[in-house]
Short mmCIF file of C-alpha atoms in Angstrom, two decimals:
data_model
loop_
_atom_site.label_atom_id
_atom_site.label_comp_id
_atom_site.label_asym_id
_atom_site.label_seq_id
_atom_site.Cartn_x
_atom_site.Cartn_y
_atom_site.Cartn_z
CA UNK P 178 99.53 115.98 110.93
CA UNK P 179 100.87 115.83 114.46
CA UNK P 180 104.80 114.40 115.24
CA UNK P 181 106.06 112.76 117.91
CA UNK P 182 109.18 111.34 119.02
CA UNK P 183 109.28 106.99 118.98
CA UNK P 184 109.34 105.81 122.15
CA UNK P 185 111.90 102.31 121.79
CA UNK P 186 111.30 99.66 124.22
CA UNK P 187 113.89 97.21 124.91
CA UNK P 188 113.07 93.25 125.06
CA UNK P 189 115.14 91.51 128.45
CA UNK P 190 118.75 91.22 127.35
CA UNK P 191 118.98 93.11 124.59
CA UNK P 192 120.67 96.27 123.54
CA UNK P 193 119.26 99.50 122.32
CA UNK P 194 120.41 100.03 118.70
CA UNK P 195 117.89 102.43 116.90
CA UNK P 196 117.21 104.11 120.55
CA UNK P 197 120.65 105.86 119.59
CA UNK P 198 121.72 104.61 123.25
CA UNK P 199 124.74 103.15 121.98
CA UNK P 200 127.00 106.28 120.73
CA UNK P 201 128.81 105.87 116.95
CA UNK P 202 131.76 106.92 118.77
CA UNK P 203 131.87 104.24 121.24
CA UNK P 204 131.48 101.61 118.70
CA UNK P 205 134.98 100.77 116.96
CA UNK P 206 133.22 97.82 114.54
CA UNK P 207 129.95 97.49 113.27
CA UNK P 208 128.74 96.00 110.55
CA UNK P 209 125.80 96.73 108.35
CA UNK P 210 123.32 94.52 106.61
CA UNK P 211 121.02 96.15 103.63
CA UNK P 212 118.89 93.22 101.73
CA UNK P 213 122.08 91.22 101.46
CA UNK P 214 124.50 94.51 101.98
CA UNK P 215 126.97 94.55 104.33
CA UNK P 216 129.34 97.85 105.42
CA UNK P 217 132.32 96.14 107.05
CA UNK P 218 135.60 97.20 109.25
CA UNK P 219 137.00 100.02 108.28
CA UNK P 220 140.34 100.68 106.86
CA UNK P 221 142.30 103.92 108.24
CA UNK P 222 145.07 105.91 106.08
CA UNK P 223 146.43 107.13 109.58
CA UNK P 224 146.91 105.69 113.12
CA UNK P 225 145.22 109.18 115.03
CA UNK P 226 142.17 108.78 112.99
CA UNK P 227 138.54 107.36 114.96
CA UNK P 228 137.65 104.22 113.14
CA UNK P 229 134.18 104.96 111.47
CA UNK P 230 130.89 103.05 112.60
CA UNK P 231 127.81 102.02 110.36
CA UNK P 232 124.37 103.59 111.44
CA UNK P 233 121.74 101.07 112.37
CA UNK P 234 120.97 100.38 108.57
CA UNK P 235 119.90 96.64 107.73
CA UNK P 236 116.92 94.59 107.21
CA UNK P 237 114.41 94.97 109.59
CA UNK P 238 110.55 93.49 110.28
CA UNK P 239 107.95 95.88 111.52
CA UNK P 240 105.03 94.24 113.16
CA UNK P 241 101.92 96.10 114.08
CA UNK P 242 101.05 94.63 117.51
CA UNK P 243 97.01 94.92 117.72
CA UNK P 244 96.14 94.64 121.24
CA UNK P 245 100.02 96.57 122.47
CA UNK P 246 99.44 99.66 120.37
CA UNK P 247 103.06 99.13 119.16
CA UNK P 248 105.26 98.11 116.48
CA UNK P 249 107.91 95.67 117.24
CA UNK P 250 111.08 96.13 115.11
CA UNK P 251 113.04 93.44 114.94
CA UNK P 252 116.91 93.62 113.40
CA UNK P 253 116.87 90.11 111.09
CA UNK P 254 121.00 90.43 111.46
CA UNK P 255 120.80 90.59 115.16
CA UNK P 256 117.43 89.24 116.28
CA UNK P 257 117.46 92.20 118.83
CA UNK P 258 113.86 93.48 119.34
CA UNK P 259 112.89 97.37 119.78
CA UNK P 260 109.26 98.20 120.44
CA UNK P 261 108.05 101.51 119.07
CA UNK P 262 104.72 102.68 121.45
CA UNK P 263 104.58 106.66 121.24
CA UNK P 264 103.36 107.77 118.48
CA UNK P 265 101.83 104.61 117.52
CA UNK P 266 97.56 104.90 116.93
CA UNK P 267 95.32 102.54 118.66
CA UNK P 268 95.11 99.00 117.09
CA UNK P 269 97.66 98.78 114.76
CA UNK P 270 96.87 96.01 112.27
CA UNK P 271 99.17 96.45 109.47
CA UNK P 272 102.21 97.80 108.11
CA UNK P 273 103.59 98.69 104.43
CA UNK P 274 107.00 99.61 104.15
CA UNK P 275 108.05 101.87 101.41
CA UNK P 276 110.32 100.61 98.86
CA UNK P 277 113.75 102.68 99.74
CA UNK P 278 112.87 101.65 103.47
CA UNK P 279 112.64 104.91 104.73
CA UNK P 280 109.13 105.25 105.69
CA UNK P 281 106.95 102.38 107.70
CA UNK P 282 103.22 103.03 107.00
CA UNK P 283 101.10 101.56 109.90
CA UNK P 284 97.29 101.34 110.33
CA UNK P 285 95.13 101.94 113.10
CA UNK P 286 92.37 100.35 113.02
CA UNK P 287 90.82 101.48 116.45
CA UNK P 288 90.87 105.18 116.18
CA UNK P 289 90.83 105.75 112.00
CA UNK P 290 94.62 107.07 111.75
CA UNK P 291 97.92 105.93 109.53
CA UNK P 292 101.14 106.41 111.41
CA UNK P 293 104.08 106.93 109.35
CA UNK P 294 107.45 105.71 110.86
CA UNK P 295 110.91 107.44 109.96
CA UNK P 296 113.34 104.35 109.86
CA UNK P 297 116.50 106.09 110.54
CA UNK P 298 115.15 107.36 114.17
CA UNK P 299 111.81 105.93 114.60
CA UNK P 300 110.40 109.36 114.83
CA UNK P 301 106.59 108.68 114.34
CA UNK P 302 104.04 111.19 111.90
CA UNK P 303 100.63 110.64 112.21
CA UNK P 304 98.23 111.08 109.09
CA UNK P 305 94.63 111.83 110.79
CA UNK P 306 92.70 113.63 108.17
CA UNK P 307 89.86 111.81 105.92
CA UNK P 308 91.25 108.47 106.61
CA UNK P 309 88.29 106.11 106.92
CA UNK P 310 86.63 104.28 109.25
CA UNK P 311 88.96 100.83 110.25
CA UNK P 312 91.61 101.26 108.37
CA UNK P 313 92.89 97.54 107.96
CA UNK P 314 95.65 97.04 105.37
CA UNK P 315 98.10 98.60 103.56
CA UNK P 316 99.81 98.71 100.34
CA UNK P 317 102.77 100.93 98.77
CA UNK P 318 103.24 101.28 95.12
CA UNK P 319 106.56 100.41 93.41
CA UNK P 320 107.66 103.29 93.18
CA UNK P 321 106.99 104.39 96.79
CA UNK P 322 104.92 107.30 95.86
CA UNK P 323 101.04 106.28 97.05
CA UNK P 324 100.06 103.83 100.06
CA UNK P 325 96.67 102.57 99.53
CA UNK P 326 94.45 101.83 102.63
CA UNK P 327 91.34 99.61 103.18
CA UNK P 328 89.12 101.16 105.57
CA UNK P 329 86.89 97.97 106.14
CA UNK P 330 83.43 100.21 108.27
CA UNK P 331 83.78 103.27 105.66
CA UNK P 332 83.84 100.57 103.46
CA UNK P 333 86.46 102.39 101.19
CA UNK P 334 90.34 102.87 100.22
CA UNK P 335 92.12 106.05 100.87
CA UNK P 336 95.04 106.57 98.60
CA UNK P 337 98.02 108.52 100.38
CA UNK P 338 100.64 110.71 98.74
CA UNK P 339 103.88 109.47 100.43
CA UNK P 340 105.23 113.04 99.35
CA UNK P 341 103.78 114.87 102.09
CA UNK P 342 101.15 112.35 104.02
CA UNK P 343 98.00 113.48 102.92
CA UNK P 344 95.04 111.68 101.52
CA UNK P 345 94.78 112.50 97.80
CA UNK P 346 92.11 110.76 96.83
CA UNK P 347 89.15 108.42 98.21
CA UNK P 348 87.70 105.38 96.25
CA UNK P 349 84.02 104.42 97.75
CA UNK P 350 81.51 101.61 97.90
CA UNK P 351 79.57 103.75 95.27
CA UNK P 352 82.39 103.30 93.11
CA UNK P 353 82.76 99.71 93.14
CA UNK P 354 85.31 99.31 96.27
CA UNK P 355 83.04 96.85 97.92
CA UNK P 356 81.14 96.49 101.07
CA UNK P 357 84.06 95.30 103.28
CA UNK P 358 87.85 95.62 101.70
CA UNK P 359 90.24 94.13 104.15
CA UNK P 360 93.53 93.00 101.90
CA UNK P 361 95.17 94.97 99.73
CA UNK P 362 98.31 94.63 97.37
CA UNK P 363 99.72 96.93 94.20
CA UNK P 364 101.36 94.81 90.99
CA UNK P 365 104.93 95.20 90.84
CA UNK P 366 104.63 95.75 87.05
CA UNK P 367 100.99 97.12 86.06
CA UNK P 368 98.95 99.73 87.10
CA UNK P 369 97.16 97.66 89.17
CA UNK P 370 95.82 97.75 92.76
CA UNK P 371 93.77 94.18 94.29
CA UNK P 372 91.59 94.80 97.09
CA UNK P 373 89.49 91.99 99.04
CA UNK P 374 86.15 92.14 99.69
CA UNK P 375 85.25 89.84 102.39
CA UNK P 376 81.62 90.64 102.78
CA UNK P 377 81.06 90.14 98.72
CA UNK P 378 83.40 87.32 97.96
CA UNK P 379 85.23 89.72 95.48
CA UNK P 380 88.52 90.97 94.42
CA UNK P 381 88.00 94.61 93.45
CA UNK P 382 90.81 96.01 90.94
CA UNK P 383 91.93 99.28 90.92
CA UNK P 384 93.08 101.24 88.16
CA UNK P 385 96.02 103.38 89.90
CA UNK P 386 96.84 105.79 87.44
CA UNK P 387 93.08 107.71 87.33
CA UNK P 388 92.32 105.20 91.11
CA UNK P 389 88.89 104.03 89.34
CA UNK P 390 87.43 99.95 89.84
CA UNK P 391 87.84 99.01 86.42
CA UNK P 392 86.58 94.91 87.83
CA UNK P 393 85.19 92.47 90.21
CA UNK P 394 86.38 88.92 90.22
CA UNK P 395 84.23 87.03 92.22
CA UNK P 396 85.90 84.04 94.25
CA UNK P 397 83.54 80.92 94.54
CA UNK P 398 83.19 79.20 97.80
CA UNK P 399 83.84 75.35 97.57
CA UNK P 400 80.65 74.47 98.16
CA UNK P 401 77.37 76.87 97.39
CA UNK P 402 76.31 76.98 100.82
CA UNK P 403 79.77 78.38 101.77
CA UNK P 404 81.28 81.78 101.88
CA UNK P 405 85.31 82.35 100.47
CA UNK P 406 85.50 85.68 102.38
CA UNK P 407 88.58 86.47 100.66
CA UNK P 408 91.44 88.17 102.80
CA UNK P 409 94.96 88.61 102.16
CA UNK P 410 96.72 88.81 98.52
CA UNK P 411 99.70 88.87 97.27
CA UNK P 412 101.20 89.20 93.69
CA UNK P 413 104.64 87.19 92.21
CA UNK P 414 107.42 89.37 91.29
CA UNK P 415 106.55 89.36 87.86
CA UNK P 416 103.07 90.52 88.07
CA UNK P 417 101.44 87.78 86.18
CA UNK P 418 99.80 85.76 88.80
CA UNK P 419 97.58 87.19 91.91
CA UNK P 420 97.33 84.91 94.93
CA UNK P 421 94.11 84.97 97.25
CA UNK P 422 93.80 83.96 100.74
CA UNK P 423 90.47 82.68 101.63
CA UNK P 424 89.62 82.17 104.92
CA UNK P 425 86.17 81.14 105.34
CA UNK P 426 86.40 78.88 102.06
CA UNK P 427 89.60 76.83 103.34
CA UNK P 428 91.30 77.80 99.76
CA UNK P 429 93.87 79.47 98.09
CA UNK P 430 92.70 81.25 94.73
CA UNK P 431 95.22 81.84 91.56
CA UNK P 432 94.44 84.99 89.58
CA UNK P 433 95.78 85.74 85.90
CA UNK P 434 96.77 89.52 86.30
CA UNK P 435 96.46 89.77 82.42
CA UNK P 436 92.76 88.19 82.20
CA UNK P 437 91.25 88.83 85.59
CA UNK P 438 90.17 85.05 85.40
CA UNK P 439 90.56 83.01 88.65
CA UNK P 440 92.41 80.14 87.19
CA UNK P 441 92.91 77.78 89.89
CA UNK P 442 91.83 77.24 93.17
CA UNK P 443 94.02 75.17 95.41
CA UNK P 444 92.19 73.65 98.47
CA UNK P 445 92.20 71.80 101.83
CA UNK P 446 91.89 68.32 100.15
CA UNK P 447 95.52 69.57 98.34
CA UNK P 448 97.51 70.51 101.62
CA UNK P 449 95.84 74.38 102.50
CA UNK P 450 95.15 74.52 106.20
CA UNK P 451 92.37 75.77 107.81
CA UNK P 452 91.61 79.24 107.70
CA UNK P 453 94.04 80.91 105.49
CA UNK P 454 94.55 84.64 106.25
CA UNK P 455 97.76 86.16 105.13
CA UNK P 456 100.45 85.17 102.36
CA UNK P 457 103.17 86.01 100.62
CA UNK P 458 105.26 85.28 97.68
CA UNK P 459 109.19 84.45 97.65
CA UNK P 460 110.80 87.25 95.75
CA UNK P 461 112.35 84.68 92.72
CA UNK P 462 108.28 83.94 92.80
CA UNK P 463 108.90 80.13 92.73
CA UNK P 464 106.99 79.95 96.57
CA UNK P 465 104.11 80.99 98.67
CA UNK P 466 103.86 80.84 102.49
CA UNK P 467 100.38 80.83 103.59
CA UNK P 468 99.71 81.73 106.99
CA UNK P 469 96.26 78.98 108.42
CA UNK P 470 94.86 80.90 111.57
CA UNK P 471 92.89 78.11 112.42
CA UNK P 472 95.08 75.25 112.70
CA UNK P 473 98.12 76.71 113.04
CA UNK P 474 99.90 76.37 110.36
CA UNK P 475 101.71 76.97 107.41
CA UNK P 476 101.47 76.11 103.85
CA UNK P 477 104.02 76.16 101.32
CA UNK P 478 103.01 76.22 97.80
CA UNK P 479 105.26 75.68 94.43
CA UNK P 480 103.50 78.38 92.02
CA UNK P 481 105.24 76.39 88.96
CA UNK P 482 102.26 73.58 89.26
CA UNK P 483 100.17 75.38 92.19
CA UNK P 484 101.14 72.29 94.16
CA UNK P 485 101.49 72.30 98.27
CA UNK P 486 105.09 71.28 98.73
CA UNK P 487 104.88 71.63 102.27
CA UNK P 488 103.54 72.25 105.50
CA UNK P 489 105.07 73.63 108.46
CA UNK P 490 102.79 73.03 112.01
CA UNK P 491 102.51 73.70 115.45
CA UNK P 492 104.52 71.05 116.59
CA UNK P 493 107.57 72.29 114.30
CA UNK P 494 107.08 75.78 116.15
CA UNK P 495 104.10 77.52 114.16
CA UNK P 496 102.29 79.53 117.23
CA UNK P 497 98.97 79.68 117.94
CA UNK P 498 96.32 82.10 115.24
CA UNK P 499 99.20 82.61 112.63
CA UNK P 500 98.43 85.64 110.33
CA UNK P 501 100.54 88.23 108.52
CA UNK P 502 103.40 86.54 106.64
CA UNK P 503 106.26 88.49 104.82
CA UNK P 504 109.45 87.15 103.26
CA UNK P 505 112.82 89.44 103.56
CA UNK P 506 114.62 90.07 100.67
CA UNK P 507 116.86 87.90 99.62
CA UNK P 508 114.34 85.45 100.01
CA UNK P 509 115.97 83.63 102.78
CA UNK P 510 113.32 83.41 105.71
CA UNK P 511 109.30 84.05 105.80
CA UNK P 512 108.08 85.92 108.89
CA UNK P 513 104.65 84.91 110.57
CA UNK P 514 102.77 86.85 113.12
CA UNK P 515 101.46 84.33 115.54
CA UNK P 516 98.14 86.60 116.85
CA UNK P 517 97.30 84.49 119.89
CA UNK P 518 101.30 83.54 121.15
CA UNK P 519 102.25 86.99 121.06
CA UNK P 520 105.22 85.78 118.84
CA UNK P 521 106.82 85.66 115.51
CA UNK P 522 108.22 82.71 113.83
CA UNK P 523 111.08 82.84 111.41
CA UNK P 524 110.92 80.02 108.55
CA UNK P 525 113.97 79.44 106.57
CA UNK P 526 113.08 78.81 102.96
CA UNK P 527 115.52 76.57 102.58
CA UNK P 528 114.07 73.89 104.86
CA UNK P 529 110.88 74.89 105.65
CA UNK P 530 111.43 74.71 109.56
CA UNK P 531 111.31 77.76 112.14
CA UNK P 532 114.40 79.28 112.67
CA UNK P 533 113.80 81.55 115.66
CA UNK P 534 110.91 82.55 117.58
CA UNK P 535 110.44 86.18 118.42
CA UNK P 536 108.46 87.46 121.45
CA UNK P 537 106.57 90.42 120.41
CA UNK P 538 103.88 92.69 121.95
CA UNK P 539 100.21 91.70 122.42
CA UNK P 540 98.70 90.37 119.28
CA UNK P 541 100.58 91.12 116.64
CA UNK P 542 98.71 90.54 113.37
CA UNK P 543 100.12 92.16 109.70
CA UNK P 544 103.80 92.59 109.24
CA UNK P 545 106.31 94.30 106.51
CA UNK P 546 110.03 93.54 106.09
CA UNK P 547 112.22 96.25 104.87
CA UNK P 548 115.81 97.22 103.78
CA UNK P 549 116.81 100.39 105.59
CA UNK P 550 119.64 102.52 104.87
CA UNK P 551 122.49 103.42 107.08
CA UNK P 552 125.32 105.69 106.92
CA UNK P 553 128.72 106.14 108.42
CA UNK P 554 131.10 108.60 109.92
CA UNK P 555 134.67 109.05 110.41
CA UNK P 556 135.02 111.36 112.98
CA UNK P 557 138.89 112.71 113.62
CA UNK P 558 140.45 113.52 116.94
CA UNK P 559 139.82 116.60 118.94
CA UNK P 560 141.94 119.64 117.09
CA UNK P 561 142.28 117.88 114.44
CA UNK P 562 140.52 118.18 111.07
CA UNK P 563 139.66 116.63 107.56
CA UNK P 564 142.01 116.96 105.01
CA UNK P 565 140.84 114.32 102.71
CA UNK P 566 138.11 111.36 102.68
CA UNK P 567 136.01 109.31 100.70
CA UNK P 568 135.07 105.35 100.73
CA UNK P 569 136.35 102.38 98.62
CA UNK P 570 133.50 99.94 97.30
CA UNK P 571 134.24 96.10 96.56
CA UNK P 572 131.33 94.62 94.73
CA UNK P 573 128.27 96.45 92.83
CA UNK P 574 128.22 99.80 92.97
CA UNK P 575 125.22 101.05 95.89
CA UNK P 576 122.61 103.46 94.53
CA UNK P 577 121.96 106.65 96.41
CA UNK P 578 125.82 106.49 97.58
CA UNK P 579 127.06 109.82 99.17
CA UNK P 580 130.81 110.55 100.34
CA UNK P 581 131.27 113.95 101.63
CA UNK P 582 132.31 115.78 104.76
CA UNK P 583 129.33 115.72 107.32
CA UNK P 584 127.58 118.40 108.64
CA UNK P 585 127.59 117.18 112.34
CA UNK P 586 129.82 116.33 113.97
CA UNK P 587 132.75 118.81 112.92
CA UNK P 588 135.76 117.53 112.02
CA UNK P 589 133.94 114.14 110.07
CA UNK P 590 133.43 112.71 107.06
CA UNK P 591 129.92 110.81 106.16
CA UNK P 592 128.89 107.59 104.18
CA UNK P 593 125.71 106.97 103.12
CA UNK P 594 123.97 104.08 100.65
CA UNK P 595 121.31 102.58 99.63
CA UNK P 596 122.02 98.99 97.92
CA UNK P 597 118.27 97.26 96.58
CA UNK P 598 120.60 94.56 95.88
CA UNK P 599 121.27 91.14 97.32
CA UNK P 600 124.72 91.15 96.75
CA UNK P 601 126.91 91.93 99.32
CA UNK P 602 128.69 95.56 99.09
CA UNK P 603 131.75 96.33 101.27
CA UNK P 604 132.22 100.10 101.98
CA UNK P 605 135.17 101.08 103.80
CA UNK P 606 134.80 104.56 104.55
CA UNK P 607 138.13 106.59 105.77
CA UNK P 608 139.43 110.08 106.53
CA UNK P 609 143.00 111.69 106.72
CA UNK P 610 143.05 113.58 109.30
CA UNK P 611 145.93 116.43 110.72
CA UNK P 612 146.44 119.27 112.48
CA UNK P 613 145.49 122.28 111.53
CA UNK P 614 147.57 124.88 109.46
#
């Protein structure tokens, strides 16, 4: 495993906030956003101390540009745009963000490598050994310990230890994997792991505590002389229901988690566009965008009756080949990778229409959102020092909260949280400081 430093480049007009160009020091306000969280001005016992500043914490979408061997991170508070090239393998296709946001797994399909993004810096890892050949999607489990990756030539998955970045263990065609897994997704609640096989018209599941095929649920074309050539899944928050993208087959399959029994299929006639490819589910699991590469478009179905509610197109700012789809959250917007516009559109949920429209690099195709931490520091005036500090919370408490005095720079006094949350959280870190005795 090789590491390299992130290289961060800047869209026109924008300013450099996880580049670190922008010192803490230099910043007397900031405010951070974390799934809903925000880390507001701070409050000061005394006039002589620095007001503290918020790291670049907040919710952020990482899309793995294909064809720009990058990953454009964009800040959903800010819309600003950082691009992340070094360390970045060639053809990314996909990204899996782990669930305390501190890790970005992205696959390279071009050259067989995983690289693993450090969201505090964008300091890149790269994972080279016994990945297999095309690695295509990725998936994290709940608990953020094991990514699982579809290597689509191999044909197999390779399941990652998030621990230290090595391959634990392999799951092969021989064992039931398929001849050509492309989508993959873990259950929030069982021990459960759904891959696609497009080549088979199958959905292979995984048992993830022993990583052995325990079943093939085959997805039937709507007419025989058709293929489905199932492709992206996704499963409700709940982890009752499994939702299949099928691209060739114009359809949308519904899976019962606890039955393995396809039990509906949703189809072109009933509002799916042409040539679904990637989809998601809102995190109350009451929605799913579905991402139509071939008509550019987007599909919006109500999971309480499997009914298309919606349908958002080109002409209401869908670009052109949309493909990965991800919803933030709190549930408030569904990002689309637009493949052939170089863009991404942001939906709101509440109206179904595109918010913004994000210029990306060249092609991007699957996307992750995540909630990253942040921290904050309250450093004191030169020759002066801490004599007391600590933070006052309004709201729910954060998990993973930290107040102590920091190890860099002297004379300062750190913050740090983590709030899964989608409350809002007001941390006002402070510091007395005085002159030394």
């Amino acid at each position: 495993m090789s590491k390299v430093v992130g290289a961060l480049r800047r869209e026109p007009g924008t300013v450099r906030r996880r580049g670190r160009e922008v010192s803490w020091r230099t910043r007397a306000r900031t405010r951070l956003t974390t799934a809903g969280v925000i880390l507001a001005s701070v409050v000061l016992p005394v006039t002589n101390a620095t007001p503290a500043t918020a790291a670049d914490g907040g919710t952020y979408a990482y899309v793995a540009d294909f064809v720009g061997d990058s990953v454009s991170v964009i800040d959903t508070k800010t819309n600003e745009i950082d691009t992340i090239t070094v360390g970045i393998g060639d053809g990314p296709n996909d990204v899996a963000v782990t669930p305390d946001g501190t890790q970005a797994y992205v696959t390279n399909q071009l050259d067989d490598t995983v690289s693993v993004i450090d969201t505090s810096d964008n300091t890149v890892d790269t994972i080279t050994d016994d990945i297999g050949d095309s690695p295509t999607d990725a998936a994290v489990t709940p608990n953020g310990d094991f990514v699982y990756v579809t290597n689509g030539l191999t044909p197999s998955v390779s399941v990652i230890d998030t621990t230290n970045n090595t391959v634990t263990d392999t799951i092969t065609e021989l064992e039931g994997i398929g001849t050509a897994p492309s989508g993959v997704v873990v259950n929030p609640l069982l021990p459960r792991a759904y891959v696609t096989s497009e080549g088979d018209d199958l959905v292979i599941v995984i048992d993830t505590t022993n990583n052995t095929v325990i079943e093939s649920i085959p997805i039937v074309p709507p007419f025989p002389i058709f293929i489905a050539s199932p492709r992206g899944l996704a499963v409700n928050p709940t982890g009752t229901r499994l939702y299949v993208a099928n691209f060739d087959g114009g359809t949308v399959s519904v899976i019962d988690t606890a039955t393995n029994d396809v039990i509906d299929t949703i189809t072109q006639g009933e509002g799916i566009g042409s040539g679904p490819y990637g989809l998601a589910v809102t995190p109350d699991g009451d929605f799913v965008y579905v991402a139509n590469q071939n008509d550019n478009s987007v599909s919006v179905i109500r999971t309480s009756d499997n009914t298309v509610t919606d349908t958002i197109t080109a002409l209401e700012g869908i670009g052109n080949g949309p493909s990965g789809v991800a919803v933030n959250p709190a549930g408030t917007f569904a990002y689309v990778t637009n493949s052939n516009s170089n863009t991404v559109s942001a939906i709101s949920t509440v109206t179904n229409t595109v918010a913004e429209t994000f210029t990306v690099d060249a092609e991007p195709r699957g996307l992750a959102v995540g909630a990253v931490p942040g921290t904050g520091t309250v450093p004191c005036p030169g020759g002066q020092v801490v004599t007391g500090g600590g933070a006052e919370i309004t709201g729910p408490e954060p998990s993973n909260f930290v107040s102590k005095p920091a190890d860099e720079p002297d004379n300062a006094w750190e913050v740090s949280l983590t709030n899964p949350t989608n409350q809002d959280i007001t941390v006002r870190p402070y510091a007395l400081c005085s002159d030394p005795t």
